Tab-separated table of C-alpha atoms in Angstrom:
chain	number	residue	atom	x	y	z
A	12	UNK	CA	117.337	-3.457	22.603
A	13	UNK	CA	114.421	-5.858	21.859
A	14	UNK	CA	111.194	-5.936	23.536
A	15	UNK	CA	110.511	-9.082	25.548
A	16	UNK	CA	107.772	-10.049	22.683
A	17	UNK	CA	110.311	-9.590	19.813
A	18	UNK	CA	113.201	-11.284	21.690
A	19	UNK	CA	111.541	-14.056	22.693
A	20	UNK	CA	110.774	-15.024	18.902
A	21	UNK	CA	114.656	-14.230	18.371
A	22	UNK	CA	115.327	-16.591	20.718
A	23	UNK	CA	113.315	-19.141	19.074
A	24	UNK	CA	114.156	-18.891	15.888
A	25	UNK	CA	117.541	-19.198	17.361
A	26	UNK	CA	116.546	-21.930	19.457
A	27	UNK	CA	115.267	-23.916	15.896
A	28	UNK	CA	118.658	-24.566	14.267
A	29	UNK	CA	119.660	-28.341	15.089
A	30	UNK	CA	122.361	-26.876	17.560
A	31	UNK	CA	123.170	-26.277	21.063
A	32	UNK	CA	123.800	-22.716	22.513
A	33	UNK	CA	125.990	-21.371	25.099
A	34	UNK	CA	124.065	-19.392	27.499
A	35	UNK	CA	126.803	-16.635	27.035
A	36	UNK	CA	126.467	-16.563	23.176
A	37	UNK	CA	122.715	-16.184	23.207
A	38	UNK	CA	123.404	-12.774	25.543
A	39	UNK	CA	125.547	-11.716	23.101
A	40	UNK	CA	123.424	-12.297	20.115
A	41	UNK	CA	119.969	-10.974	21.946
A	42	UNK	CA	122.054	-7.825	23.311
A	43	UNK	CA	121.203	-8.835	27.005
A	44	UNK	CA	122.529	-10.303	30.620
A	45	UNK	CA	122.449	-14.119	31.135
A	46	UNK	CA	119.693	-13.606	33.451
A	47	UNK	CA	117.267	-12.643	31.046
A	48	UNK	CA	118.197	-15.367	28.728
A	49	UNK	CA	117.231	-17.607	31.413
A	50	UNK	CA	113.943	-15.844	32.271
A	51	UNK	CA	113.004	-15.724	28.466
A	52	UNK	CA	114.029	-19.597	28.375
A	53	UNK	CA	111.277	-20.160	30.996
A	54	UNK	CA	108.984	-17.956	29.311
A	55	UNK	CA	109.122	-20.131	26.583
A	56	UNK	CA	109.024	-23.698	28.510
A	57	UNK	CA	105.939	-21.607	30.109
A	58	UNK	CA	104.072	-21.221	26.378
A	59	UNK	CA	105.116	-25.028	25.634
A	60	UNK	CA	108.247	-25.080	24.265
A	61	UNK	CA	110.659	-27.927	24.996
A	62	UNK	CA	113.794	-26.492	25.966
A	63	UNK	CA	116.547	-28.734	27.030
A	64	UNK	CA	119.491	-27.349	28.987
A	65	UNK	CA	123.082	-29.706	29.293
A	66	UNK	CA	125.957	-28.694	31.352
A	67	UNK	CA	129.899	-29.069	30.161
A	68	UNK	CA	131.598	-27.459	27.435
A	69	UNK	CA	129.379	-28.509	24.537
A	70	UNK	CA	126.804	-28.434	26.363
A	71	UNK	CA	123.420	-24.961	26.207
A	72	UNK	CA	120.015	-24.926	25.140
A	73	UNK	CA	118.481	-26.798	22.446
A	74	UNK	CA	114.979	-27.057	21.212
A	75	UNK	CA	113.383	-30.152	22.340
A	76	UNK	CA	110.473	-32.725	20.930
A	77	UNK	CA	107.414	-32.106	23.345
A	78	UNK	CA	103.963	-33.671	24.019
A	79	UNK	CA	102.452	-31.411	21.514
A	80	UNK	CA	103.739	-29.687	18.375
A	81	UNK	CA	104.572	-26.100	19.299
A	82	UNK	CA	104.575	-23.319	16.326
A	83	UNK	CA	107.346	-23.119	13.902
A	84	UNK	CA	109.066	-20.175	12.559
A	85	UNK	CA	110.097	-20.430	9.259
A	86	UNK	CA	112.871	-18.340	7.342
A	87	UNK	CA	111.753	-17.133	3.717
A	88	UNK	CA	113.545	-20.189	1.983
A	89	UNK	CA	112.230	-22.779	4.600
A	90	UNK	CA	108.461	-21.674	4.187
A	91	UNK	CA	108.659	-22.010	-0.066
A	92	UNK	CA	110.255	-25.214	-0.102
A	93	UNK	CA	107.120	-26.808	2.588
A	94	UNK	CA	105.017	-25.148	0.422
A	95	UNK	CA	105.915	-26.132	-2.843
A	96	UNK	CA	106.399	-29.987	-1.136
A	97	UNK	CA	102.974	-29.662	0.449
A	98	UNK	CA	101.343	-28.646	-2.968
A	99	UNK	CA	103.190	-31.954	-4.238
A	100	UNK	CA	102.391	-33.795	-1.540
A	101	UNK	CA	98.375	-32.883	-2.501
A	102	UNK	CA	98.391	-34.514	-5.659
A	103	UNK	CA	98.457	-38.109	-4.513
A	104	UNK	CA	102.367	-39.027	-4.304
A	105	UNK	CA	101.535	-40.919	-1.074
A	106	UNK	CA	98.130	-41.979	-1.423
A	107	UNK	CA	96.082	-40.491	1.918
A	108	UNK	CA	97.940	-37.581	2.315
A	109	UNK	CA	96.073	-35.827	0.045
A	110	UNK	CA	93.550	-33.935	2.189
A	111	UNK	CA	95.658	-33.735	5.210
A	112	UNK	CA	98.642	-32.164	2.826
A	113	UNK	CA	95.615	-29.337	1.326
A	114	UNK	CA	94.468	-28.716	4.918
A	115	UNK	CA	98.181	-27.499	5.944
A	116	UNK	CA	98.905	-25.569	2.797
A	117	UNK	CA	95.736	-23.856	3.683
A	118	UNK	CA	96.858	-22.752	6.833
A	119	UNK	CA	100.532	-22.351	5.493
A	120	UNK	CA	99.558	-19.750	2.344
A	121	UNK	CA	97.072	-17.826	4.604
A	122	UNK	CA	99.995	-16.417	6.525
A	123	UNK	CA	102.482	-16.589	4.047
A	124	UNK	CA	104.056	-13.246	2.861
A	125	UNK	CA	102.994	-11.840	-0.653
A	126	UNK	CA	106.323	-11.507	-1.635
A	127	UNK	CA	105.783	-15.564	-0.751
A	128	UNK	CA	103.052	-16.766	-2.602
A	129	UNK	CA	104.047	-14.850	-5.223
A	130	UNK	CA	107.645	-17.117	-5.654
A	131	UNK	CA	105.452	-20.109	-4.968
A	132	UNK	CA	102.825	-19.197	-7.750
A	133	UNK	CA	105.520	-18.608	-10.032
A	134	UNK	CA	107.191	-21.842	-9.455
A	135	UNK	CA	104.144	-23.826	-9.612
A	136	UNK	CA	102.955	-22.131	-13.053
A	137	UNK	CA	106.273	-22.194	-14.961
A	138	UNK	CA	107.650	-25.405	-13.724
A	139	UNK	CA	105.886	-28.707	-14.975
A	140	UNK	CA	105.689	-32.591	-14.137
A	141	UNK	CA	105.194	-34.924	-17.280
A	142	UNK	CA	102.585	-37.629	-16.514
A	143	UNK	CA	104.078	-41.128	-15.454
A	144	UNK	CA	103.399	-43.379	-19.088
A	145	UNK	CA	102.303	-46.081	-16.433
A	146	UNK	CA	100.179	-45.912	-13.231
A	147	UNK	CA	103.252	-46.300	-10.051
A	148	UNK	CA	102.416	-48.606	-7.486
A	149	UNK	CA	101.076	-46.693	-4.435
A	150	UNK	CA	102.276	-47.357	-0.944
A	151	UNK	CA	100.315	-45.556	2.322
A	152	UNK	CA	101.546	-43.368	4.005
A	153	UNK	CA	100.547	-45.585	7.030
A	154	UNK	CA	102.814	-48.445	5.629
A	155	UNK	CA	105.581	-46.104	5.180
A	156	UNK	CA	105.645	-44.936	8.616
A	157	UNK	CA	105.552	-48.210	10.273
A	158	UNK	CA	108.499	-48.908	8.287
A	159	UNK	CA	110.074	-45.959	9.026
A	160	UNK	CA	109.930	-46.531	12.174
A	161	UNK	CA	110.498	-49.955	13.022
A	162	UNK	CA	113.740	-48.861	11.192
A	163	UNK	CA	114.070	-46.200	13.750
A	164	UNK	CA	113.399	-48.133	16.608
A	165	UNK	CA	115.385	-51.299	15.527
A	166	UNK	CA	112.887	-53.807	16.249
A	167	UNK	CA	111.685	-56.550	13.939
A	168	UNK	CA	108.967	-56.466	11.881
A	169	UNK	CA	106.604	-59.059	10.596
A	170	UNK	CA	104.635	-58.691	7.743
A	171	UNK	CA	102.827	-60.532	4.928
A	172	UNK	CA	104.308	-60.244	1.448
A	173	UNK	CA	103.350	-61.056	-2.066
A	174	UNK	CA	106.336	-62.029	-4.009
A	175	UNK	CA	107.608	-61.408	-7.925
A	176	UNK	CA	104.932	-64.598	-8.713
A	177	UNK	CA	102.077	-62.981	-6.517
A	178	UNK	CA	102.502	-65.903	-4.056
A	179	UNK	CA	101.467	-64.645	-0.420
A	180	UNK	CA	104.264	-65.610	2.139
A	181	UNK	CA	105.097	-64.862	5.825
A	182	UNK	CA	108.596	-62.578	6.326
A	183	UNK	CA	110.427	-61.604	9.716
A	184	UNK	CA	113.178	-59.445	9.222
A	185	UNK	CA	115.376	-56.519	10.799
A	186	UNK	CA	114.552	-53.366	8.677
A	187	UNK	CA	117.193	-50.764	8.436
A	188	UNK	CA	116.540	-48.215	5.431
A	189	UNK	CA	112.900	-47.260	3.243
A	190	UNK	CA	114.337	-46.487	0.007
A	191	UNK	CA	112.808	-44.408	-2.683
A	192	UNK	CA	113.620	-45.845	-6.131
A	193	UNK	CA	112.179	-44.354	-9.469
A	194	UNK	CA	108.403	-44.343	-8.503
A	195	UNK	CA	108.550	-46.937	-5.736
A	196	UNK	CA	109.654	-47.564	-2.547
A	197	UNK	CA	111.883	-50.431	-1.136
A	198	UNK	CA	112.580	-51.726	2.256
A	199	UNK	CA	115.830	-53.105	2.959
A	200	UNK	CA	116.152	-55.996	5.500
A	201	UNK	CA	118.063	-58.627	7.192
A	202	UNK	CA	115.817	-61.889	6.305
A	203	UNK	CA	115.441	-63.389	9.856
A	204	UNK	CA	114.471	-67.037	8.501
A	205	UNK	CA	116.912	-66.632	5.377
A	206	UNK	CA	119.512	-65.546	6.880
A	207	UNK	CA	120.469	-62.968	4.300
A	208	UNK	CA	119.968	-59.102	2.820
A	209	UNK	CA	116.563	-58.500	1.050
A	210	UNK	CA	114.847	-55.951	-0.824
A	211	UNK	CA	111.190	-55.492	-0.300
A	212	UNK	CA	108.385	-53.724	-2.371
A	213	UNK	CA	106.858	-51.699	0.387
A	214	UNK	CA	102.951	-51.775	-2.024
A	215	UNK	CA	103.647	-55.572	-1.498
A	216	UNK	CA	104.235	-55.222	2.518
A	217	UNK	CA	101.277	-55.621	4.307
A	218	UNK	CA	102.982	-55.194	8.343
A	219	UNK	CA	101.502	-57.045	11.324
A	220	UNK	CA	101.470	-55.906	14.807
A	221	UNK	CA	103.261	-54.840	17.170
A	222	UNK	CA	106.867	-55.331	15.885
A	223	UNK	CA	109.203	-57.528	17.457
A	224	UNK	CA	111.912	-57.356	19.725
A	225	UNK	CA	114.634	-54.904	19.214
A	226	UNK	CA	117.847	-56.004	17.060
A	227	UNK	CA	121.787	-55.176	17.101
A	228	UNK	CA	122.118	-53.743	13.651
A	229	UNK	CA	124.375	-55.097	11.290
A	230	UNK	CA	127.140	-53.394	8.891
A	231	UNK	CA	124.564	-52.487	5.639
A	232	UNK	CA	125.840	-54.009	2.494
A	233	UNK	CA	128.550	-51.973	0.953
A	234	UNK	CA	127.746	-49.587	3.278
A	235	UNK	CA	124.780	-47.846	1.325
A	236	UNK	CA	121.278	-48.668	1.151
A	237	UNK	CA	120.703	-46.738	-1.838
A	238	UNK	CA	122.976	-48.499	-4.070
A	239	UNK	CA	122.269	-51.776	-3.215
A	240	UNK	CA	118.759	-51.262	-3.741
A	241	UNK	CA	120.189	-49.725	-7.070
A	242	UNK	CA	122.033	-52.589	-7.580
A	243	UNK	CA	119.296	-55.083	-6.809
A	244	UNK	CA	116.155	-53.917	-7.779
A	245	UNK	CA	117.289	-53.249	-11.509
A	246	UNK	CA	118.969	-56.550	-12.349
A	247	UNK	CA	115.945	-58.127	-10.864
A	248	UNK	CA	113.511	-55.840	-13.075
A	249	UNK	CA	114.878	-56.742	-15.726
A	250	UNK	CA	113.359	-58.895	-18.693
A	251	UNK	CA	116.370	-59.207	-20.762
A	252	UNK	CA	120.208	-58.913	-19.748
A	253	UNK	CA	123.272	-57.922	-21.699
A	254	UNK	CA	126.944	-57.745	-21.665
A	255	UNK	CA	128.046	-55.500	-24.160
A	256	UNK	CA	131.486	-54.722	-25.140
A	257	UNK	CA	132.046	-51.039	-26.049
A	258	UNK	CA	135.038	-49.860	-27.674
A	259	UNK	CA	135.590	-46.455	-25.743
A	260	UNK	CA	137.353	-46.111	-22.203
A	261	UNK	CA	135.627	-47.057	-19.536
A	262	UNK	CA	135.950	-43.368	-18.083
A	263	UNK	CA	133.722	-42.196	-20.628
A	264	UNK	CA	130.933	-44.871	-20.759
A	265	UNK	CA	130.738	-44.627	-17.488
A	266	UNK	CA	129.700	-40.694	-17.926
A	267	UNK	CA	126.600	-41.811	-19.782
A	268	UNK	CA	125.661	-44.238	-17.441
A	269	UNK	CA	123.425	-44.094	-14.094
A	270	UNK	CA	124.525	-46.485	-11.672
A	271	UNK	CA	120.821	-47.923	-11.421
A	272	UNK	CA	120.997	-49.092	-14.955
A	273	UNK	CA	124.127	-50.431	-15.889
A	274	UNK	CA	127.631	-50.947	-14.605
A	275	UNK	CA	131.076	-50.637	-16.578
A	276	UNK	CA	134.330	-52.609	-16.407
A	277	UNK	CA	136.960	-51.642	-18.157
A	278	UNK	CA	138.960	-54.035	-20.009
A	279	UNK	CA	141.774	-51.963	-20.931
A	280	UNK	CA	142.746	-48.602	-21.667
A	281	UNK	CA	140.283	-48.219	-25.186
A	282	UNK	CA	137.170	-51.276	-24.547
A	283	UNK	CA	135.233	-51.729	-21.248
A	284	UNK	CA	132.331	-54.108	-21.040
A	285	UNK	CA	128.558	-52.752	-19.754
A	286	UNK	CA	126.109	-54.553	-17.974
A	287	UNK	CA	122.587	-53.634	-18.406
A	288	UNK	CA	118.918	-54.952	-19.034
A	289	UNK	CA	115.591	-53.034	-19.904
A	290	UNK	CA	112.139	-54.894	-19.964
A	291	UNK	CA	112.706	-54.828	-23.862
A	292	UNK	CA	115.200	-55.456	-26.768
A	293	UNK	CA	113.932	-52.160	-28.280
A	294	UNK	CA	114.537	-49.959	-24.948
A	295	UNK	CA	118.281	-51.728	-25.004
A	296	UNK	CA	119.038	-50.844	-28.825
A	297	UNK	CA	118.026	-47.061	-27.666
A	298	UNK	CA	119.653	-47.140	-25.083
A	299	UNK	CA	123.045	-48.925	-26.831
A	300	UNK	CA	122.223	-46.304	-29.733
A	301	UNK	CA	122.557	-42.678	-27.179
A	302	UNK	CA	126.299	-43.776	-26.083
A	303	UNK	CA	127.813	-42.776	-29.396
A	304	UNK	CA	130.416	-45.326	-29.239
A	305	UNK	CA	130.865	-48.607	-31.429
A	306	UNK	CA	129.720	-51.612	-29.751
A	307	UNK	CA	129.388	-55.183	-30.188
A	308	UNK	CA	126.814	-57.615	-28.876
A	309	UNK	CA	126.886	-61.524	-28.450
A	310	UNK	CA	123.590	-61.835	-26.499
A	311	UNK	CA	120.832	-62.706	-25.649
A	312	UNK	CA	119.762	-63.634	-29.082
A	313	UNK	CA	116.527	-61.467	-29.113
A	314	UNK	CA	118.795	-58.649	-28.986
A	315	UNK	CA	121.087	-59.670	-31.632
A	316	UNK	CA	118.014	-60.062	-33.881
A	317	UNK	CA	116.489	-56.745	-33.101
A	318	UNK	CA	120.092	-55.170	-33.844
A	319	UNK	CA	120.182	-56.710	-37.149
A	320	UNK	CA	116.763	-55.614	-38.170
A	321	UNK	CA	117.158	-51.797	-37.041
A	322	UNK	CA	121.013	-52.182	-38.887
A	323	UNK	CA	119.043	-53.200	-42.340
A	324	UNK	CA	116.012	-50.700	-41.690
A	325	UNK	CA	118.810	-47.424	-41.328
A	326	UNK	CA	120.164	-48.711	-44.124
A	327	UNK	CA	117.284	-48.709	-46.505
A	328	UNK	CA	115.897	-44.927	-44.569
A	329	UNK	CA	119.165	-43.307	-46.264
A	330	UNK	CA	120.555	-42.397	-49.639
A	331	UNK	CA	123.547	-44.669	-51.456
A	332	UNK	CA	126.916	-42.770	-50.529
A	333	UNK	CA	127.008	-41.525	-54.279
């Protein structure tokens, strides 16, 4: 049997899986009466730790959210992966994190395990991020919380805004989801005034306090935030637009194709049509160019041109067919 010290972390590591437990199952596991399960449950209300009992058949202890954060235990694979997220969390991905992010992976690699640090070292030396080719824009991590949880909370936020044209304007909306999307972030809203769905670019958010009133949430569009933000975001990144009709099913376009930069409709069983953009004709040709399949292309023009050039320029880089 345990010792009260060693059963009482057991029971709290038991106690930390996002479950409820029987009274009767945490004797069995812990190898003791019910009435020491319910003297080491008030031991551990005793050090601080929110313990929530509920009566009825699903009901048993669960681990509670208290005043003050109690320790965490942490299995082998739980303690790498906050690691590894802290040490990416200390190079700047949400600006002013940074030295509160180095000042927990301090504490966290001091008690770590060697057998620990060493999988951590090896998967920060071996494994490697490739510098963004552009600077992303940075959101706080104070701006992200208030989102967060004003999406939570269901109340309305109000905040100022700089649009696409950098024009300042006034919003009121009912937030529902903070999406992360390529290197930025996007808040997706029912427009109070506008009485429509929105996108936002949380950098361009600048929230006012408090929030508003709470709201009876609506039915997202299509169901999932991610995809419409997919779906909106990209067409309206966009510089240049094309419909392209490719001469392969649409099953197998489709396969090449990330739902945040094109779509495919098939228009029988052999040609399908893709919609897509980039910011430039030359990204689109490279990206036309990696399907494999033929294509054709009506427009826009700029395209077209660019098409014809890189057609005439292959042509001259290769040999006559003798």
């Amino acid at each position: 049997m345990l010792d009260t010290s060693a059963r009482l972390l057991r029971l709290l590591s038991l106690l930390q899986t996002p479950r409820a437990w029987p009274g009767s199952e945490l004797a069995e596991r812990l190898g003791v009466s019910g009435r020491t399960v319910r003297n080491d449950i008030d031991r551990l209300r005793e050090l601080g730790y929110p313990v929530d009992a509920t009566r009825g058949t699903t009901g048993g202890y669960r681990l509670g959210a208290g005043a003050a954060m109690p320790p965490l235990l942490l299995d082998d694979e739980e303690a790498v992966a906050v690691t590894v997220a802290l040490r990416t969390a200390a190079q700047g991905v949400v600006p002013g994190t940074e030295e509160i992010s180095l000042r927990t992976l301090a504490k966290l690699e001091q008690v770590l395990p060697s057998r620990l640090r060493r999988r951590v070292r090896t998967l920060m030396t071996y494994t490697v991020a490739v510098p963004a080719d552009a600077p992303a824009p940075t959101v706080t991590a104070e701006v992200l919380t208030t989102l967060a949880s004003a999406c939570r909370d269901q109340e309305r936020l109000r905040f100022d805004y700089l649009d696409h044209a950098g024009s300042p304007t006034r919003r009121i909306v009912e937030p529902y989801r903070a999406v992360n999307w390529g290197r930025r972030w996007y808040l997706v809203a029912w427009d109070v005034e506008r009485q429509d769905w929105r996108t936002f670019r949380a950098d361009r958010i600048r929230p006012r306090t408090p929030t508003g009133p709470r709201f009876t949430p609506r039915e997202l569009p299509g169901g999932d935030a991610a995809a419409y933000v997919s779906r909106r975001v990209s067409g309206a990144a966009w510089r240049y637009h094309a419909r392209v009709t490719v001469h392969a099913p649409a099953e197998a376009v489709i396969e090449q194709i990330n739902p945040a930069v094109g779509t495919v409709e098939a228009l029988d069983a052999d040609t399908c049509v893709l919609t897509t953009g980039a910011d430039t004709v030359q990204t689109l040709a490279v990206y036309l160019g990696m399907l494999d399949f033929d294509f054709s292309v009506t427009e826009p023009a700029e395209l077209v041109t660019h098409l014809r050039r890189l057609a005439d320029r292959y042509s001259r880089s290769t040999p006559p067919t003798p």
